[in-house]
Amino acid sequence: MSGVVTGDAVVLGLQPARLPSRALAVLIDLVVVWTVYLLVTLGLAVATASLDEAAMTAVSIASFLLVLVGAPIAVETLSHGRSLGKLACGLRVVRDDGGPIRFRHALVRGAMGVVEILMTFGVIACIASLVSERGRRIGDVFAGTLVVRERIPAARALVVPPPPPWLVGRFAGLDLSAVPESLWLEIRQYLTRARELDAFVGRRLAERLADELVARTGTPPPPGVPADAFLAGVVAERQARDSRRAFAPSREGLAAAPAASVVAPVVVPPVVPVVPAAGAVAEEGGPRATGFAPPA
């Protein structure tokens, strides 16, 4: 998942919309807006038939600006970033920090949309969206906005299993700032599908992900903790931090949250090493010095 990162290095769980879904939403909006514009133009042509040419030109320009520019701006402002096309495609316009847009954001997007979409038939908007990492057009860049997906397929909404009770709070002091979002995604995918994997393949995958996580955090895992339990414990700690950050009432609350999350250490039951019998055949690929205990 391509997470949205705020200025405070907070990773938001938002999925930027890509070109196909955005193009479909814009197409729906254009069909609606142009239909309204044609109806308004026909009505004004009948009502202003007695006016001179200059007055009719002024009325035509005013109707163009009000219907094709002003109406989309008003709709995005009042609906907080959800036009009819975006509503149908499950999209929404938000600020870079994930908050709802206001009039100034919609105004900049609408003004740039005249050049990007109406005057160039969407060519500039498509090129900008293709080269942008988060699929933003030029109007989004100038307005400081982003179009995100609101509807996530149910098949992807998998719940990460909780860690063992004796690991809760063990990683409160772990520095997770250097862990990339791509690694978090791999870990979550493994934890949600661990039961579907072969035991040997799942263990090797868990050890590889745990080694990468240890390399990013710079802190070795507690002794005797299996790799899958270590991954579940660290993911649970990250989710707890995100929840405290999201529901903190103020900046002081953010500063006090880590102190309130300190949990008394829990005594871990000792793990008795198992000595293999003489002549036992080693696993395929040879022994690995990962530092993680095999699952019981």
mmCIF file of C-alpha atoms in Angstrom:
data_model
loop_
_atom_site.group_PDB
_atom_site.id
_atom_site.type_symbol
_atom_site.label_atom_id
_atom_site.label_comp_id
_atom_site.label_asym_id
_atom_site.label_seq_id
_atom_site.Cartn_x
_atom_site.Cartn_y
_atom_site.Cartn_z
ATOM 1 C CA MET A 1 0.000 0.000 0.000
ATOM 2 C CA SER A 2 1.311 3.398 -0.917
ATOM 3 C CA GLY A 3 0.972 5.226 2.391
ATOM 4 C CA VAL A 4 0.549 8.985 2.584
ATOM 5 C CA VAL A 5 3.261 10.581 4.774
ATOM 6 C CA THR A 6 2.507 13.866 6.538
ATOM 7 C CA GLY A 7 4.995 16.583 7.433
ATOM 8 C CA ASP A 8 5.408 15.025 10.884
ATOM 9 C CA ALA A 9 6.551 11.731 9.292
ATOM 10 C CA VAL A 10 3.218 10.095 10.147
ATOM 11 C CA VAL A 11 2.213 7.376 7.701
ATOM 12 C CA LEU A 12 -1.506 7.524 6.939
ATOM 13 C CA GLY A 13 -3.409 4.478 5.779
ATOM 14 C CA LEU A 14 -4.624 6.096 2.533
ATOM 15 C CA GLN A 15 -4.391 4.604 -0.947
ATOM 16 C CA PRO A 16 -3.803 7.177 -3.707
ATOM 17 C CA ALA A 17 -6.119 6.753 -6.686
ATOM 18 C CA ARG A 18 -4.507 5.862 -9.990
ATOM 19 C CA LEU A 19 -5.166 7.080 -13.504
ATOM 20 C CA PRO A 20 -7.881 4.600 -14.638
ATOM 21 C CA SER A 21 -10.224 5.260 -11.706
ATOM 22 C CA ARG A 22 -9.573 9.003 -11.824
ATOM 23 C CA ALA A 23 -10.195 9.125 -15.572
ATOM 24 C CA LEU A 24 -13.508 7.314 -15.152
ATOM 25 C CA ALA A 25 -14.570 9.719 -12.396
ATOM 26 C CA VAL A 26 -13.641 12.748 -14.525
ATOM 27 C CA LEU A 27 -15.516 11.294 -17.498
ATOM 28 C CA ILE A 28 -18.688 10.928 -15.421
ATOM 29 C CA ASP A 29 -18.317 14.483 -14.114
ATOM 30 C CA LEU A 30 -17.756 15.867 -17.620
ATOM 31 C CA VAL A 31 -20.847 14.127 -18.990
ATOM 32 C CA VAL A 32 -22.980 15.609 -16.211
ATOM 33 C CA VAL A 33 -21.450 19.091 -16.411
ATOM 34 C CA TRP A 34 -21.607 19.336 -20.203
ATOM 35 C CA THR A 35 -25.224 18.155 -20.195
ATOM 36 C CA VAL A 36 -26.124 20.900 -17.728
ATOM 37 C CA TYR A 37 -24.094 23.436 -19.719
ATOM 38 C CA LEU A 38 -25.876 22.607 -22.976
ATOM 39 C CA LEU A 39 -29.279 22.907 -21.309
ATOM 40 C CA VAL A 40 -28.333 26.251 -19.751
ATOM 41 C CA THR A 41 -26.933 27.485 -23.080
ATOM 42 C CA LEU A 42 -30.131 26.588 -24.919
ATOM 43 C CA GLY A 43 -32.231 28.324 -22.281
ATOM 44 C CA LEU A 44 -30.082 31.453 -22.380
ATOM 45 C CA ALA A 45 -30.112 31.496 -26.181
ATOM 46 C CA VAL A 46 -33.901 31.671 -26.132
ATOM 47 C CA ALA A 47 -33.999 34.208 -23.295
ATOM 48 C CA THR A 48 -31.360 36.524 -24.798
ATOM 49 C CA ALA A 49 -32.437 36.363 -28.435
ATOM 50 C CA SER A 50 -33.279 40.069 -28.420
ATOM 51 C CA LEU A 51 -29.870 41.182 -27.093
ATOM 52 C CA ASP A 52 -27.002 42.416 -29.241
ATOM 53 C CA GLU A 53 -23.953 40.307 -30.084
ATOM 54 C CA ALA A 54 -21.731 41.743 -27.331
ATOM 55 C CA ALA A 55 -24.298 41.029 -24.634
ATOM 56 C CA MET A 56 -24.807 37.484 -25.874
ATOM 57 C CA THR A 57 -21.031 36.914 -25.829
ATOM 58 C CA ALA A 58 -20.845 38.150 -22.238
ATOM 59 C CA VAL A 59 -23.711 35.865 -21.231
ATOM 60 C CA SER A 60 -22.019 32.897 -22.933
ATOM 61 C CA ILE A 61 -18.724 33.517 -21.119
ATOM 62 C CA ALA A 62 -20.532 33.914 -17.801
ATOM 63 C CA SER A 63 -22.451 30.675 -18.279
ATOM 64 C CA PHE A 64 -19.232 28.859 -19.213
ATOM 65 C CA LEU A 65 -17.442 30.054 -16.078
ATOM 66 C CA LEU A 66 -20.392 29.420 -13.778
ATOM 67 C CA VAL A 67 -21.329 25.947 -15.035
ATOM 68 C CA LEU A 68 -18.032 24.402 -16.171
ATOM 69 C CA VAL A 69 -15.753 26.033 -13.579
ATOM 70 C CA GLY A 70 -17.818 27.379 -10.703
ATOM 71 C CA ALA A 71 -20.183 24.426 -10.313
ATOM 72 C CA PRO A 72 -17.430 21.765 -9.886
ATOM 73 C CA ILE A 73 -15.642 24.020 -7.390
ATOM 74 C CA ALA A 74 -18.834 24.484 -5.370
ATOM 75 C CA VAL A 75 -19.621 20.754 -5.429
ATOM 76 C CA GLU A 76 -16.127 19.759 -4.251
ATOM 77 C CA THR A 77 -16.212 22.389 -1.498
ATOM 78 C CA LEU A 78 -19.650 21.467 -0.159
ATOM 79 C CA SER A 79 -19.094 17.704 -0.418
ATOM 80 C CA HIS A 80 -15.529 17.863 0.977
ATOM 81 C CA GLY A 81 -13.956 16.449 -2.165
ATOM 82 C CA ARG A 82 -16.632 14.104 -3.511
ATOM 83 C CA SER A 83 -18.139 14.944 -6.891
ATOM 84 C CA LEU A 84 -20.683 12.700 -8.587
ATOM 85 C CA GLY A 85 -17.983 10.853 -10.533
ATOM 86 C CA LYS A 86 -15.776 10.387 -7.486
ATOM 87 C CA LEU A 87 -18.754 9.185 -5.479
ATOM 88 C CA ALA A 88 -19.491 6.562 -8.134
ATOM 89 C CA CYS A 89 -15.846 5.415 -8.262
ATOM 90 C CA GLY A 90 -15.250 5.480 -4.503
ATOM 91 C CA LEU A 91 -12.763 8.375 -4.578
ATOM 92 C CA ARG A 92 -12.302 11.526 -2.535
ATOM 93 C CA VAL A 93 -10.067 14.602 -2.712
ATOM 94 C CA VAL A 94 -8.153 15.225 0.529
ATOM 95 C CA ARG A 95 -5.316 17.462 1.627
ATOM 96 C CA ASP A 96 -1.741 16.193 1.665
ATOM 97 C CA ASP A 97 -2.087 15.565 5.403
ATOM 98 C CA GLY A 98 -5.285 13.543 4.898
ATOM 99 C CA GLY A 99 -7.691 16.261 6.065
ATOM 100 C CA PRO A 100 -10.797 17.495 4.195
ATOM 101 C CA ILE A 101 -10.325 20.131 1.505
ATOM 102 C CA ARG A 102 -11.675 23.669 1.715
ATOM 103 C CA PHE A 103 -12.716 26.300 -0.807
ATOM 104 C CA ARG A 104 -9.187 27.427 -1.644
ATOM 105 C CA HIS A 105 -8.133 23.870 -2.483
ATOM 106 C CA ALA A 106 -11.155 23.350 -4.735
ATOM 107 C CA LEU A 107 -10.590 26.769 -6.343
ATOM 108 C CA VAL A 108 -6.991 25.988 -7.323
ATOM 109 C CA ARG A 109 -7.937 22.530 -8.606
ATOM 110 C CA GLY A 110 -10.835 23.940 -10.623
ATOM 111 C CA ALA A 111 -8.787 26.778 -12.119
ATOM 112 C CA MET A 112 -5.978 24.433 -13.150
ATOM 113 C CA GLY A 113 -8.540 21.933 -14.420
ATOM 114 C CA VAL A 114 -9.632 24.411 -17.099
ATOM 115 C CA VAL A 115 -6.168 24.137 -18.665
ATOM 116 C CA GLU A 116 -5.412 20.515 -17.774
ATOM 117 C CA ILE A 117 -8.755 18.954 -18.669
ATOM 118 C CA LEU A 118 -11.020 21.281 -20.653
ATOM 119 C CA MET A 119 -8.544 23.091 -22.937
ATOM 120 C CA THR A 120 -6.245 20.105 -23.613
ATOM 121 C CA PHE A 121 -8.895 17.353 -23.440
ATOM 122 C CA GLY A 122 -7.188 15.877 -20.373
ATOM 123 C CA VAL A 123 -3.821 15.220 -22.054
ATOM 124 C CA ILE A 124 -1.804 17.291 -19.570
ATOM 125 C CA ALA A 125 -3.663 15.797 -16.610
ATOM 126 C CA CYS A 126 -3.024 12.240 -17.850
ATOM 127 C CA ILE A 127 0.695 12.859 -18.392
ATOM 128 C CA ALA A 128 1.085 14.492 -14.980
ATOM 129 C CA SER A 129 -0.785 11.654 -13.278
ATOM 130 C CA LEU A 130 1.359 9.024 -15.008
ATOM 131 C CA VAL A 131 4.684 10.589 -13.999
ATOM 132 C CA SER A 132 3.562 11.400 -10.452
ATOM 133 C CA GLU A 133 4.370 8.823 -7.781
ATOM 134 C CA ARG A 134 0.956 9.327 -6.177
ATOM 135 C CA GLY A 135 -1.002 9.902 -9.386
ATOM 136 C CA ARG A 136 -1.454 13.643 -8.872
ATOM 137 C CA ARG A 137 -2.203 16.114 -11.645
ATOM 138 C CA ILE A 138 -0.775 19.639 -11.717
ATOM 139 C CA GLY A 139 -3.839 21.073 -9.993
ATOM 140 C CA ASP A 140 -3.295 18.697 -7.064
ATOM 141 C CA VAL A 141 0.352 19.746 -6.782
ATOM 142 C CA PHE A 142 -0.476 23.465 -6.642
ATOM 143 C CA ALA A 143 -3.464 22.954 -4.332
ATOM 144 C CA GLY A 144 -1.665 20.552 -1.990
ATOM 145 C CA THR A 145 -4.298 17.859 -2.467
ATOM 146 C CA LEU A 146 -4.469 14.175 -3.275
ATOM 147 C CA VAL A 147 -7.203 11.919 -4.674
ATOM 148 C CA VAL A 148 -7.504 8.753 -2.571
ATOM 149 C CA ARG A 149 -9.550 5.584 -2.683
ATOM 150 C CA GLU A 150 -12.268 5.237 -0.060
ATOM 151 C CA ARG A 151 -13.685 1.859 -1.033
ATOM 152 C CA ILE A 152 -11.321 -1.041 -0.386
ATOM 153 C CA PRO A 153 -12.276 -4.525 -1.633
ATOM 154 C CA ALA A 154 -13.455 -6.748 1.200
ATOM 155 C CA ALA A 155 -10.963 -9.461 0.229
ATOM 156 C CA ARG A 156 -8.109 -7.109 1.111
ATOM 157 C CA ALA A 157 -9.516 -6.125 4.495
ATOM 158 C CA LEU A 158 -7.735 -8.912 6.351
ATOM 159 C CA VAL A 159 -7.194 -8.703 10.100
ATOM 160 C CA VAL A 160 -3.657 -9.090 11.402
ATOM 161 C CA PRO A 161 -3.647 -11.706 14.184
ATOM 162 C CA PRO A 162 -2.669 -10.379 17.639
ATOM 163 C CA PRO A 163 0.691 -11.265 19.195
ATOM 164 C CA PRO A 164 1.051 -13.643 22.154
ATOM 165 C CA PRO A 165 -0.077 -12.006 25.429
ATOM 166 C CA TRP A 166 3.413 -12.168 26.928
ATOM 167 C CA LEU A 167 4.745 -10.008 24.051
ATOM 168 C CA VAL A 168 2.261 -7.146 24.485
ATOM 169 C CA GLY A 169 4.186 -3.986 25.414
ATOM 170 C CA ARG A 170 7.618 -5.567 24.984
ATOM 171 C CA PHE A 171 8.456 -3.320 22.011
ATOM 172 C CA ALA A 172 7.275 0.039 23.390
ATOM 173 C CA GLY A 173 10.777 1.520 23.148
ATOM 174 C CA LEU A 174 11.551 0.205 19.661
ATOM 175 C CA ASP A 175 12.512 2.816 17.050
ATOM 176 C CA LEU A 176 10.332 2.157 13.987
ATOM 177 C CA SER A 177 11.074 5.354 12.060
ATOM 178 C CA ALA A 178 13.466 3.668 9.605
ATOM 179 C CA VAL A 179 11.106 0.839 8.643
ATOM 180 C CA PRO A 180 9.717 1.496 5.118
ATOM 181 C CA GLU A 181 6.063 1.091 4.289
ATOM 182 C CA SER A 182 6.886 -1.644 1.772
ATOM 183 C CA LEU A 183 8.317 -3.819 4.563
ATOM 184 C CA TRP A 184 5.249 -3.191 6.740
ATOM 185 C CA LEU A 185 3.073 -4.320 3.850
ATOM 186 C CA GLU A 186 5.075 -7.532 3.402
ATOM 187 C CA ILE A 187 4.858 -8.298 7.120
ATOM 188 C CA ARG A 188 1.101 -7.697 7.250
ATOM 189 C CA GLN A 189 0.558 -9.866 4.191
ATOM 190 C CA TYR A 190 2.582 -12.665 5.760
ATOM 191 C CA LEU A 191 0.761 -12.468 9.109
ATOM 192 C CA THR A 192 -2.681 -12.534 7.484
ATOM 193 C CA ARG A 193 -1.794 -15.538 5.298
ATOM 194 C CA ALA A 194 0.606 -17.450 7.531
ATOM 195 C CA ARG A 195 -1.850 -20.296 8.101
ATOM 196 C CA GLU A 196 -2.211 -20.834 4.362
ATOM 197 C CA LEU A 197 1.532 -21.335 3.826
ATOM 198 C CA ASP A 198 3.554 -24.506 4.101
ATOM 199 C CA ALA A 199 5.193 -24.781 7.534
ATOM 200 C CA PHE A 200 8.753 -24.772 6.200
ATOM 201 C CA VAL A 201 8.105 -21.994 3.671
ATOM 202 C CA GLY A 202 6.282 -19.885 6.250
ATOM 203 C CA ARG A 203 9.105 -20.253 8.780
ATOM 204 C CA ARG A 204 11.757 -19.246 6.248
ATOM 205 C CA LEU A 205 9.680 -16.252 5.129
ATOM 206 C CA ALA A 206 9.092 -15.140 8.726
ATOM 207 C CA GLU A 207 12.816 -15.373 9.483
ATOM 208 C CA ARG A 208 13.699 -13.319 6.417
ATOM 209 C CA LEU A 209 11.173 -10.594 7.272
ATOM 210 C CA ALA A 210 12.277 -10.581 10.911
ATOM 211 C CA ASP A 211 15.931 -10.224 9.883
ATOM 212 C CA GLU A 212 15.040 -7.242 7.679
ATOM 213 C CA LEU A 213 13.044 -5.680 10.515
ATOM 214 C CA VAL A 214 15.930 -6.135 12.952
ATOM 215 C CA ALA A 215 18.306 -4.550 10.432
ATOM 216 C CA ARG A 216 16.002 -1.515 10.129
ATOM 217 C CA THR A 217 15.383 -1.038 13.842
ATOM 218 C CA GLY A 218 18.906 -1.882 14.994
ATOM 219 C CA THR A 219 17.563 -3.787 18.012
ATOM 220 C CA PRO A 220 17.896 -7.568 18.316
ATOM 221 C CA PRO A 221 14.779 -9.564 19.197
ATOM 222 C CA PRO A 222 14.222 -10.906 22.713
ATOM 223 C CA PRO A 223 15.888 -14.291 23.182
ATOM 224 C CA GLY A 224 13.716 -17.305 22.572
ATOM 225 C CA VAL A 225 11.023 -15.440 20.601
ATOM 226 C CA PRO A 226 9.950 -17.104 17.318
ATOM 227 C CA ALA A 227 10.142 -14.978 14.197
ATOM 228 C CA ASP A 228 6.384 -14.939 13.564
ATOM 229 C CA ALA A 229 5.629 -13.884 17.148
ATOM 230 C CA PHE A 230 8.277 -11.160 16.894
ATOM 231 C CA LEU A 231 6.664 -9.801 13.722
ATOM 232 C CA ALA A 232 3.185 -9.867 15.268
ATOM 233 C CA GLY A 233 4.411 -8.050 18.373
ATOM 234 C CA VAL A 234 6.124 -5.270 16.419
ATOM 235 C CA VAL A 235 3.112 -4.773 14.120
ATOM 236 C CA ALA A 236 0.826 -4.564 17.161
ATOM 237 C CA GLU A 237 3.113 -1.929 18.690
ATOM 238 C CA ARG A 238 3.015 0.124 15.510
ATOM 239 C CA GLN A 239 -0.782 -0.075 15.374
ATOM 240 C CA ALA A 240 -0.974 1.018 19.009
ATOM 241 C CA ARG A 241 1.220 4.038 18.278
ATOM 242 C CA ASP A 242 -0.875 4.993 15.259
ATOM 243 C CA SER A 243 -4.042 4.769 17.366
ATOM 244 C CA ARG A 244 -2.585 6.955 20.121
ATOM 245 C CA ARG A 245 -1.426 9.481 17.545
ATOM 246 C CA ALA A 246 -4.787 9.561 15.762
ATOM 247 C CA PHE A 247 -6.883 9.981 18.909
ATOM 248 C CA ALA A 248 -4.518 12.245 20.853
ATOM 249 C CA PRO A 249 -6.426 15.452 21.782
ATOM 250 C CA SER A 250 -3.459 17.782 21.439
ATOM 251 C CA ARG A 251 0.250 17.960 20.797
ATOM 252 C CA GLU A 252 0.822 17.597 24.540
ATOM 253 C CA GLY A 253 -1.156 14.377 24.407
ATOM 254 C CA LEU A 254 1.138 13.136 21.656
ATOM 255 C CA ALA A 255 4.155 13.833 23.820
ATOM 256 C CA ALA A 256 2.642 12.066 26.803
ATOM 257 C CA ALA A 257 1.493 8.995 24.888
ATOM 258 C CA PRO A 258 4.827 7.124 24.835
ATOM 259 C CA ALA A 259 5.256 7.618 28.569
ATOM 260 C CA ALA A 260 1.800 6.236 29.248
ATOM 261 C CA SER A 261 2.470 3.184 27.115
ATOM 262 C CA VAL A 262 5.236 1.800 29.293
ATOM 263 C CA VAL A 263 4.261 -1.663 30.433
ATOM 264 C CA ALA A 264 5.854 -3.592 33.226
ATOM 265 C CA PRO A 265 8.142 -6.300 31.844
ATOM 266 C CA VAL A 266 6.643 -9.750 31.698
ATOM 267 C CA VAL A 267 8.748 -12.729 32.590
ATOM 268 C CA VAL A 268 9.183 -14.886 29.510
ATOM 269 C CA PRO A 269 9.197 -18.630 30.154
ATOM 270 C CA PRO A 270 12.641 -20.067 29.459
ATOM 271 C CA VAL A 271 13.095 -21.905 26.213
ATOM 272 C CA VAL A 272 14.931 -25.194 26.519
ATOM 273 C CA PRO A 273 17.113 -25.800 23.459
ATOM 274 C CA VAL A 274 16.492 -29.081 21.699
ATOM 275 C CA VAL A 275 19.639 -30.995 20.806
ATOM 276 C CA PRO A 276 19.188 -32.931 17.564
ATOM 277 C CA ALA A 277 19.898 -36.630 17.654
ATOM 278 C CA ALA A 278 23.125 -37.904 16.235
ATOM 279 C CA GLY A 279 22.980 -38.533 12.523
ATOM 280 C CA ALA A 280 19.982 -36.306 11.975
ATOM 281 C CA VAL A 281 19.785 -34.911 8.491
ATOM 282 C CA ALA A 282 20.043 -31.132 8.257
ATOM 283 C CA GLU A 283 17.281 -29.171 6.611
ATOM 284 C CA GLU A 284 17.577 -28.262 2.986
ATOM 285 C CA GLY A 285 19.714 -25.122 2.557
ATOM 286 C CA GLY A 286 21.780 -25.755 5.700
ATOM 287 C CA PRO A 287 21.442 -24.193 9.163
ATOM 288 C CA ARG A 288 20.619 -20.509 9.489
ATOM 289 C CA ALA A 289 21.903 -18.326 12.303
ATOM 290 C CA THR A 290 18.878 -16.030 12.485
ATOM 291 C CA GLY A 291 18.605 -15.695 16.261
ATOM 292 C CA PHE A 292 14.932 -16.715 16.211
ATOM 293 C CA ALA A 293 13.625 -19.796 17.940
ATOM 294 C CA PRO A 294 11.552 -22.260 15.903
ATOM 295 C CA PRO A 295 7.829 -22.319 16.703
ATOM 296 C CA ALA A 296 6.764 -24.783 19.392
#
